[in-house]
Coordinates of C-alpha atoms in Angstrom, one line a residue:
M1 CA 10.7 4.3 -31.7
I2 CA 7.4 3.6 -29.9
R3 CA 5.6 3.7 -33.3
S4 CA 8.0 1.1 -34.7
Y5 CA 7.3 -1.2 -31.7
I6 CA 3.5 -0.8 -32.3
K7 CA 4.0 -1.6 -36.0
I8 CA 5.9 -4.8 -35.2
A9 CA 3.3 -5.8 -32.6
W10 CA 0.5 -5.3 -35.1
R11 CA 2.4 -7.3 -37.7
N12 CA 2.9 -10.2 -35.3
I13 CA -0.9 -10.1 -34.4
K14 CA -1.9 -10.2 -38.0
G15 CA 0.7 -12.9 -38.8
S16 CA -1.0 -15.3 -36.3
P17 CA -4.7 -14.6 -36.7
L18 CA -5.9 -17.8 -35.0
F19 CA -3.6 -17.4 -32.0
S20 CA -4.3 -13.7 -31.7
S21 CA -8.1 -14.3 -32.0
I22 CA -8.0 -16.9 -29.2
N23 CA -6.0 -14.5 -26.9
I24 CA -8.2 -11.5 -27.7
L25 CA -11.4 -13.6 -27.2
G26 CA -10.2 -14.9 -23.8
L27 CA -9.2 -11.5 -22.6
T28 CA -12.4 -9.8 -24.0
L29 CA -14.7 -12.2 -22.1
S30 CA -12.7 -11.8 -18.9
L31 CA -12.5 -8.1 -19.2
A32 CA -16.2 -7.8 -19.9
I33 CA -17.0 -9.7 -16.8
T34 CA -14.4 -7.7 -14.8
T35 CA -15.9 -4.4 -16.2
L36 CA -19.4 -5.4 -15.0
L37 CA -18.2 -6.4 -11.6
F38 CA -16.1 -3.2 -11.2
L39 CA -19.1 -1.1 -12.3
F40 CA -21.2 -2.8 -9.6
V41 CA -18.5 -2.1 -7.0
Q42 CA -18.0 1.5 -8.1
H43 CA -21.8 2.1 -8.1
E44 CA -22.1 0.7 -4.6
N45 CA -19.3 2.9 -3.3
S46 CA -20.7 6.0 -5.0
F47 CA -23.9 6.0 -2.8
N48 CA -24.7 9.3 -1.1
T49 CA -21.6 11.0 -2.5
M50 CA -23.6 13.6 -4.4
F51 CA -24.6 15.6 -1.4
S52 CA -22.5 18.7 -0.8
K53 CA -22.7 18.3 3.1
K54 CA -22.2 14.5 3.1
E55 CA -19.2 14.6 5.5
Q56 CA -21.4 16.4 8.1
I57 CA -24.5 14.2 7.9
Y58 CA -25.1 11.3 10.3
R59 CA -28.0 9.0 10.8
V60 CA -29.3 8.5 14.4
L61 CA -29.5 4.8 15.5
V62 CA -31.2 3.2 18.4
E63 CA -29.3 0.4 20.1
T64 CA -31.5 -1.7 22.4
S65 CA -30.6 -3.2 25.7
E66 CA -30.0 -6.8 26.4
S67 CA -33.6 -7.4 27.3
Y68 CA -34.5 -6.4 23.7
N69 CA -31.8 -8.7 22.2
N70 CA -29.2 -6.0 21.7
K71 CA -30.4 -5.0 18.3
T72 CA -29.7 -1.8 16.3
Y73 CA -32.5 0.1 14.6
A74 CA -32.4 2.8 11.9
N75 CA -35.4 4.6 13.6
A76 CA -35.3 7.1 16.4
P77 CA -38.0 8.7 18.6
A78 CA -39.7 11.9 17.3
M79 CA -38.2 14.0 20.2
V80 CA -34.5 13.2 19.2
A81 CA -34.3 15.7 16.3
P82 CA -35.7 18.9 17.9
T83 CA -34.0 18.2 21.2
S84 CA -30.6 17.6 19.7
I85 CA -30.8 20.9 17.8
E86 CA -31.6 22.7 21.0
E87 CA -29.2 21.0 23.4
I88 CA -26.2 19.8 21.4
P89 CA -24.0 22.7 20.0
E90 CA -22.5 20.4 17.3
V91 CA -25.9 19.6 15.8
L92 CA -26.9 22.4 13.4
N93 CA -30.0 20.8 12.0
A94 CA -32.0 17.6 11.8
V95 CA -34.6 16.0 9.6
R96 CA -37.1 13.2 10.3
F97 CA -38.5 10.8 7.8
L98 CA -41.6 8.6 8.4
K99 CA -42.5 6.2 5.7
H100 CA -46.2 5.8 5.1
G101 CA -47.7 3.1 7.2
F102 CA -44.3 2.3 8.7
G103 CA -43.2 1.0 5.3
E104 CA -46.5 0.0 3.7
P105 CA -47.5 1.4 0.2
A106 CA -49.9 4.3 0.0
Y107 CA -53.1 4.4 -1.9
I108 CA -53.1 7.6 -4.0
S109 CA -56.1 9.1 -5.8
T110 CA -55.8 12.1 -8.1
G111 CA -59.5 12.4 -8.9
T112 CA -59.1 10.8 -12.3
S113 CA -56.6 8.0 -11.6
E114 CA -55.6 5.7 -8.7
F115 CA -52.1 4.5 -7.9
I116 CA -50.2 2.4 -5.4
E117 CA -47.2 4.4 -4.2
P118 CA -44.4 2.5 -2.5
S119 CA -42.3 5.5 -1.6
L120 CA -44.3 8.1 0.2
Y121 CA -42.6 9.8 3.2
Y122 CA -43.4 12.4 5.7
A123 CA -40.4 14.8 6.2
D124 CA -39.4 18.0 8.0
P125 CA -38.8 21.1 5.9
S126 CA -35.2 21.0 7.1
L127 CA -34.8 18.4 4.4
F128 CA -33.7 21.1 2.0
E129 CA -31.0 22.4 4.3
I130 CA -29.4 19.0 4.8
F131 CA -29.8 17.2 1.5
D132 CA -29.5 18.7 -1.9
F133 CA -33.0 18.6 -3.3
K134 CA -33.4 20.7 -6.4
L135 CA -36.9 22.1 -6.9
T136 CA -37.9 22.7 -10.6
Q137 CA -41.1 24.3 -9.3
G138 CA -41.9 25.8 -5.9
M139 CA -39.7 27.4 -3.3
T140 CA -37.6 25.5 -0.6
N141 CA -38.5 28.1 2.1
K142 CA -42.2 27.5 1.6
S143 CA -42.5 23.8 0.6
L144 CA -43.3 21.3 3.4
M145 CA -43.9 24.2 5.9
K146 CA -47.7 23.7 6.2
P147 CA -49.8 20.6 7.1
N148 CA -51.3 18.7 4.1
T149 CA -48.6 19.9 1.6
A150 CA -46.1 17.8 -0.3
I151 CA -43.3 17.9 -2.9
I152 CA -43.3 15.3 -5.7
S153 CA -40.6 14.0 -8.1
Q154 CA -40.8 15.0 -11.8
N155 CA -41.3 11.4 -12.9
T156 CA -44.0 10.8 -10.3
A157 CA -45.8 14.0 -11.4
L158 CA -45.7 12.8 -15.0
R159 CA -47.0 9.4 -14.0
Y160 CA -49.9 10.8 -11.9
F161 CA -50.9 13.9 -13.9
G162 CA -49.3 13.5 -17.3
T163 CA -47.4 16.8 -16.7
D164 CA -44.8 18.2 -14.3
Q165 CA -46.7 21.5 -14.0
V166 CA -48.6 20.3 -10.9
I167 CA -48.2 23.1 -8.3
G168 CA -51.5 23.6 -6.5
K169 CA -52.9 20.2 -7.7
L170 CA -54.5 17.9 -5.1
F171 CA -54.3 14.2 -4.4
K172 CA -55.7 12.0 -1.7
V173 CA -53.8 9.5 0.5
D174 CA -55.7 6.4 1.5
D175 CA -59.0 8.2 0.7
R176 CA -58.7 10.4 3.8
L177 CA -55.9 12.9 3.6
E178 CA -56.1 15.6 0.9
I179 CA -52.6 16.9 0.0
E180 CA -51.7 19.9 -2.0
I181 CA -48.5 19.9 -4.1
T182 CA -46.3 22.8 -3.4
G183 CA -43.1 21.7 -5.1
V184 CA -41.6 19.5 -7.8
F185 CA -38.1 18.1 -7.3
Q186 CA -35.6 16.6 -9.8
D187 CA -35.6 12.9 -9.6
L188 CA -32.9 11.8 -7.1
P189 CA -30.0 9.7 -8.4
V190 CA -30.3 5.9 -8.1
N191 CA -27.2 5.8 -6.0
T192 CA -28.7 7.5 -3.0
T193 CA -30.3 6.0 0.1
L194 CA -33.2 8.5 -0.2
D195 CA -35.7 6.8 -2.4
G196 CA -38.8 8.9 -1.9
H197 CA -41.1 9.8 -4.8
I198 CA -43.4 12.0 -2.6
Y199 CA -42.5 13.9 0.6
V200 CA -45.5 15.1 2.6
S201 CA -44.9 17.8 5.3
F202 CA -44.1 16.2 8.7
A203 CA -46.6 18.5 10.2
T204 CA -49.3 16.3 8.6
S205 CA -48.2 13.2 10.5
F206 CA -49.4 12.0 13.8
F207 CA -45.9 12.3 15.4
S208 CA -45.7 16.0 14.8
K209 CA -48.7 16.4 17.2
R210 CA -47.6 13.9 19.8
P211 CA -43.8 13.5 19.7
T212 CA -42.5 11.1 22.3
W213 CA -39.3 9.5 23.6
S214 CA -40.7 6.0 23.7
N215 CA -41.8 5.3 20.1
A216 CA -38.8 4.9 17.8
S217 CA -40.3 5.0 14.3
L218 CA -38.6 7.9 12.5
E219 CA -35.4 7.7 10.4
T220 CA -33.5 10.7 11.6
Y221 CA -30.5 12.5 10.1
I222 CA -28.6 15.2 11.8
L223 CA -26.3 17.9 10.3
A224 CA -23.2 18.3 12.4
A225 CA -21.0 21.4 12.4
K226 CA -17.8 21.2 10.3
G227 CA -15.0 19.6 12.2
S228 CA -17.3 18.0 14.8
K229 CA -16.3 14.5 16.0
G230 CA -18.8 11.7 15.8
S231 CA -17.7 10.4 19.2
A232 CA -18.4 13.7 20.9
I233 CA -21.9 13.9 19.3
K234 CA -22.6 10.3 20.4
S235 CA -21.6 11.1 23.9
K236 CA -23.8 14.1 24.0
L237 CA -26.8 12.2 22.6
K238 CA -26.4 9.8 25.6
E239 CA -26.4 12.7 28.0
M240 CA -29.5 14.2 26.3
L241 CA -31.3 10.9 26.7
D242 CA -30.3 10.6 30.3
K243 CA -31.7 14.1 30.9
H244 CA -35.1 13.5 29.3
V245 CA -35.7 9.8 29.9
E246 CA -35.5 8.1 33.3
K247 CA -33.1 5.2 33.5
E248 CA -35.9 2.7 34.3
S249 CA -37.6 3.7 31.0
Q250 CA -34.5 3.6 28.9
W251 CA -34.9 0.5 26.7
Y252 CA -32.4 1.9 24.2
D253 CA -29.3 4.0 23.7
L254 CA -28.6 6.5 20.9
S255 CA -25.8 6.2 18.5
I256 CA -24.9 7.7 15.1
Q257 CA -23.8 6.4 11.7
A258 CA -21.9 8.5 9.1
L259 CA -23.8 9.0 5.8
D260 CA -21.0 7.3 3.8
K261 CA -21.5 4.2 5.9
V262 CA -25.3 4.0 5.6
H263 CA -25.6 2.1 2.4
L264 CA -22.9 -0.6 2.8
Y265 CA -22.7 -1.0 6.5
S266 CA -26.3 -1.4 7.5
S267 CA -26.9 -5.1 6.9
Q268 CA -27.2 -5.7 10.6
I269 CA -29.4 -2.7 11.2
Q270 CA -33.1 -3.3 11.5
N271 CA -36.1 -1.3 10.1
S272 CA -34.3 0.9 7.5
Y273 CA -37.0 2.4 5.3
S274 CA -34.8 2.6 2.1
S275 CA -35.4 0.1 -0.6
R276 CA -31.7 0.4 -1.6
K277 CA -29.6 -1.6 0.7
G278 CA -26.0 -2.7 0.0
S279 CA -23.5 -5.0 1.7
I280 CA -19.8 -4.3 2.2
E281 CA -19.2 -8.1 2.3
Q282 CA -20.8 -8.4 -1.2
V283 CA -18.7 -5.6 -2.5
K284 CA -15.5 -7.2 -1.1
S285 CA -16.4 -10.6 -2.5
L286 CA -17.1 -9.2 -6.0
T287 CA -13.9 -7.2 -5.9
W288 CA -11.9 -10.3 -5.2
L289 CA -13.9 -12.2 -7.9
A290 CA -13.1 -9.6 -10.5
L291 CA -9.4 -9.7 -9.6
L292 CA -9.4 -13.5 -9.7
I293 CA -11.0 -13.5 -13.2
L294 CA -8.4 -11.0 -14.3
I295 CA -5.6 -13.1 -12.9
I296 CA -6.9 -16.3 -14.7
A297 CA -7.1 -14.3 -18.0
C298 CA -3.5 -13.1 -17.6
I299 CA -2.2 -16.6 -16.8
N300 CA -4.1 -18.0 -19.8
Y301 CA -2.4 -15.4 -22.0
M302 CA 1.0 -16.3 -20.5
N303 CA 0.5 -20.0 -21.2
L304 CA -0.7 -19.5 -24.7
T305 CA 2.2 -17.2 -25.5
T306 CA 4.9 -19.5 -24.0
A307 CA 3.3 -22.4 -25.8
R308 CA 4.4 -20.7 -29.1
S309 CA 7.9 -20.2 -27.7
Q310 CA 9.6 -22.4 -30.4
K311 CA 8.3 -20.1 -33.2
R312 CA 8.9 -16.9 -31.3
A313 CA 12.4 -18.1 -30.3
R314 CA 13.6 -17.9 -33.9
E315 CA 12.4 -14.3 -34.1
V316 CA 14.3 -13.6 -30.9
G317 CA 17.5 -15.3 -32.2
V318 CA 17.5 -13.3 -35.5
S319 CA 16.7 -10.0 -33.6
K320 CA 19.6 -10.6 -31.2
T321 CA 22.0 -11.4 -34.0
L322 CA 21.1 -8.1 -35.6
G323 CA 21.9 -6.3 -32.4
A324 CA 18.6 -6.1 -30.5
S325 CA 19.2 -5.9 -26.7
I326 CA 17.2 -7.7 -24.1
R327 CA 15.5 -4.4 -23.2
N328 CA 14.5 -3.8 -26.8
L329 CA 12.9 -7.3 -27.0
M330 CA 11.1 -6.9 -23.7
I331 CA 9.6 -3.6 -24.9
R332 CA 8.5 -5.3 -28.1
F333 CA 6.8 -8.2 -26.3
Y334 CA 5.1 -5.7 -23.8
A335 CA 4.0 -3.6 -26.8
E336 CA 2.3 -6.6 -28.3
T337 CA 0.7 -7.6 -25.1
G338 CA -0.4 -3.9 -24.5
L339 CA -2.0 -3.8 -28.0
I340 CA -3.8 -7.1 -27.6
T341 CA -5.0 -6.0 -24.1
G342 CA -6.1 -2.6 -25.5
I343 CA -8.2 -4.2 -28.2
S344 CA -9.6 -6.6 -25.7
I345 CA -10.6 -3.8 -23.3
L346 CA -12.4 -1.9 -26.0
L347 CA -14.3 -5.1 -27.1
G348 CA -14.9 -6.0 -23.4
V349 CA -16.4 -2.6 -22.6
G350 CA -18.6 -2.9 -25.7
L351 CA -19.7 -6.3 -24.6
A352 CA -20.3 -5.1 -21.0
L353 CA -22.4 -2.2 -22.4
I354 CA -24.6 -4.7 -24.3
C355 CA -24.9 -7.0 -21.3
L356 CA -25.5 -4.2 -18.7
P357 CA -29.3 -4.3 -18.9
F358 CA -29.3 -8.1 -18.2
F359 CA -26.7 -7.6 -15.4
N360 CA -28.9 -5.0 -13.8
Q361 CA -31.9 -7.4 -13.8
I362 CA -29.8 -10.1 -12.2
A363 CA -28.2 -7.9 -9.7
G364 CA -31.4 -5.9 -9.0
K365 CA -29.6 -2.6 -9.6
E366 CA -30.0 0.5 -11.8
I367 CA -26.4 1.1 -13.0
P368 CA -26.6 3.7 -15.7
N369 CA -24.7 3.5 -19.0
S370 CA -23.2 6.9 -18.3
M371 CA -21.0 5.3 -15.6
L372 CA -18.9 3.8 -18.4
L373 CA -18.0 7.4 -19.5
S374 CA -17.3 8.7 -16.0
A375 CA -13.8 10.0 -15.3
S376 CA -13.3 7.6 -12.4
F377 CA -14.3 4.6 -14.5
I378 CA -12.0 5.6 -17.4
V379 CA -9.1 6.0 -15.0
S380 CA -10.0 2.5 -13.7
L381 CA -9.9 1.1 -17.2
I382 CA -6.5 2.6 -17.8
G383 CA -5.3 1.1 -14.6
I384 CA -6.7 -2.3 -15.6
W385 CA -5.0 -2.0 -19.0
V386 CA -1.6 -1.2 -17.4
I387 CA -1.9 -3.9 -14.8
T388 CA -3.1 -6.6 -17.3
T389 CA -0.3 -5.6 -19.7
L390 CA 2.4 -5.8 -17.1
L391 CA 1.1 -9.0 -15.5
A392 CA 0.1 -10.9 -18.7
G393 CA 3.2 -9.8 -20.6
S394 CA 5.7 -10.3 -17.8
Y395 CA 6.6 -13.9 -18.2
P396 CA 6.6 -14.0 -22.0
A397 CA 8.7 -10.8 -22.1
I398 CA 11.3 -12.0 -19.5
Y399 CA 11.4 -15.6 -20.7
L400 CA 11.6 -15.1 -24.5
S401 CA 13.9 -12.1 -24.4
S402 CA 16.4 -14.0 -22.2
L403 CA 16.8 -16.9 -24.7
S404 CA 20.3 -17.4 -26.0
A405 CA 20.7 -16.5 -29.7
K406 CA 23.5 -19.1 -30.1
K407 CA 21.3 -22.0 -28.8
I408 CA 18.3 -20.9 -30.9
L409 CA 20.1 -20.6 -34.2
S410 CA 22.2 -23.7 -33.7
G411 CA 19.1 -25.8 -33.2
G412 CA 19.8 -26.4 -29.5
K413 CA 17.1 -27.0 -26.9
I414 CA 15.6 -23.8 -25.8
G415 CA 14.3 -23.1 -22.3
S416 CA 15.5 -24.4 -19.0
Y417 CA 14.4 -26.5 -16.1
W418 CA 13.4 -23.2 -14.4
A419 CA 11.2 -22.1 -17.3
T420 CA 9.6 -25.5 -17.6
N421 CA 8.7 -25.5 -13.9
V422 CA 7.3 -21.9 -14.2
R423 CA 5.0 -23.0 -17.1
K424 CA 3.8 -26.0 -15.0
G425 CA 3.3 -23.7 -12.1
L426 CA 1.2 -21.3 -14.2
V427 CA -1.0 -24.1 -15.4
I428 CA -1.5 -25.4 -11.8
L429 CA -2.2 -21.8 -10.6
Q430 CA -4.7 -21.3 -13.4
F431 CA -6.5 -24.6 -12.5
G432 CA -6.4 -23.7 -8.8
A433 CA -7.9 -20.2 -9.4
S434 CA -10.6 -21.7 -11.6
T435 CA -11.4 -24.3 -9.0
V436 CA -11.7 -21.5 -6.3
L437 CA -14.0 -19.6 -8.7
I438 CA -16.3 -22.6 -9.3
I439 CA -16.5 -23.4 -5.6
G440 CA -17.2 -19.8 -4.8
V441 CA -20.1 -19.7 -7.3
F442 CA -21.8 -22.8 -5.7
V443 CA -21.0 -21.8 -2.1

């Protein structure tokens, strides 16, 4: 039965090549844009999800007092990490990051070549116990333990030395610090807040020798025990601060931010070292934009289909005379819509794949082609296909299948006052949605 419906749908599509091409072209363009926007949204929502302990990781924030304009900073004092491990039972471990020059690029010399490195960090060896760094060379229990040692990403090793076999090799930072490479790690995914190419042992930095409670310059992440509540940790951080810093000297308070909130909910947080910063407002806006484009495409399909109602009405009249029920006719129209939508999705995804490099340039992202083959995206595509088919095919299926066979075959006027008003309403809705879309682009 389903096979026969598909055959009929395909015959109708081939029987009206111009009409079908216009419908498929409109849906293809809309679905290609929708695909790119949903890829962007999915990519943004996937940040930091690859870490196995992600639900236990929090970033420590500094919230300043009123005299410091009530701002929130992503950096904490050097004493916060070691003290929280010792005094707060819920905190199992902590890692501190200090970006070279407080965010300035580093000048790297390998002896034969010189480079400007924008992503050099100093980090504690506990980095390996909190985040999932995979070393292709070296050992996690030895790397970053001693001063003047570092781990380097595979791509950076290839860029600097022409090979990833770099254990024991030396490089200089700013012509003064000589650093030995003790580990090579797999390049981190582009959808993580951690964007370092080189991590030098924290013992090399100034703050390891003179940790203070006053200078807040280190991006600090803590690993909480399973089942710990963020509110309890925040409360104990405040108690810890009161214990070690006199009230008169407290120009800040300590807070925490869950790892899954770091990327999208940090637009108001100052001094974050990461070059990859997102915005939940942008994600919400683009989600609504994608849905609006999809709705416009569906309405366009409805209008084009009902515009051919006179021709399709004869088909409905003959089918009803031969015994077809309203249900049979609705399934037939939905099958046709589903087939057109399916073709459009395949073409739309292909077009999106072609346009993805240009979209990445415009959006300033690095969305990989592999996301198009991910299970979550394929499920999303199936969802889009089902929703588009049901939405775009709803009015044609209901309207055309409800036409009276007697009126159609006797040459009477088809349709009704209600149907006419629905068509007018769809046109007005389409123009309204398009207007909102245009205004949104310029605003």
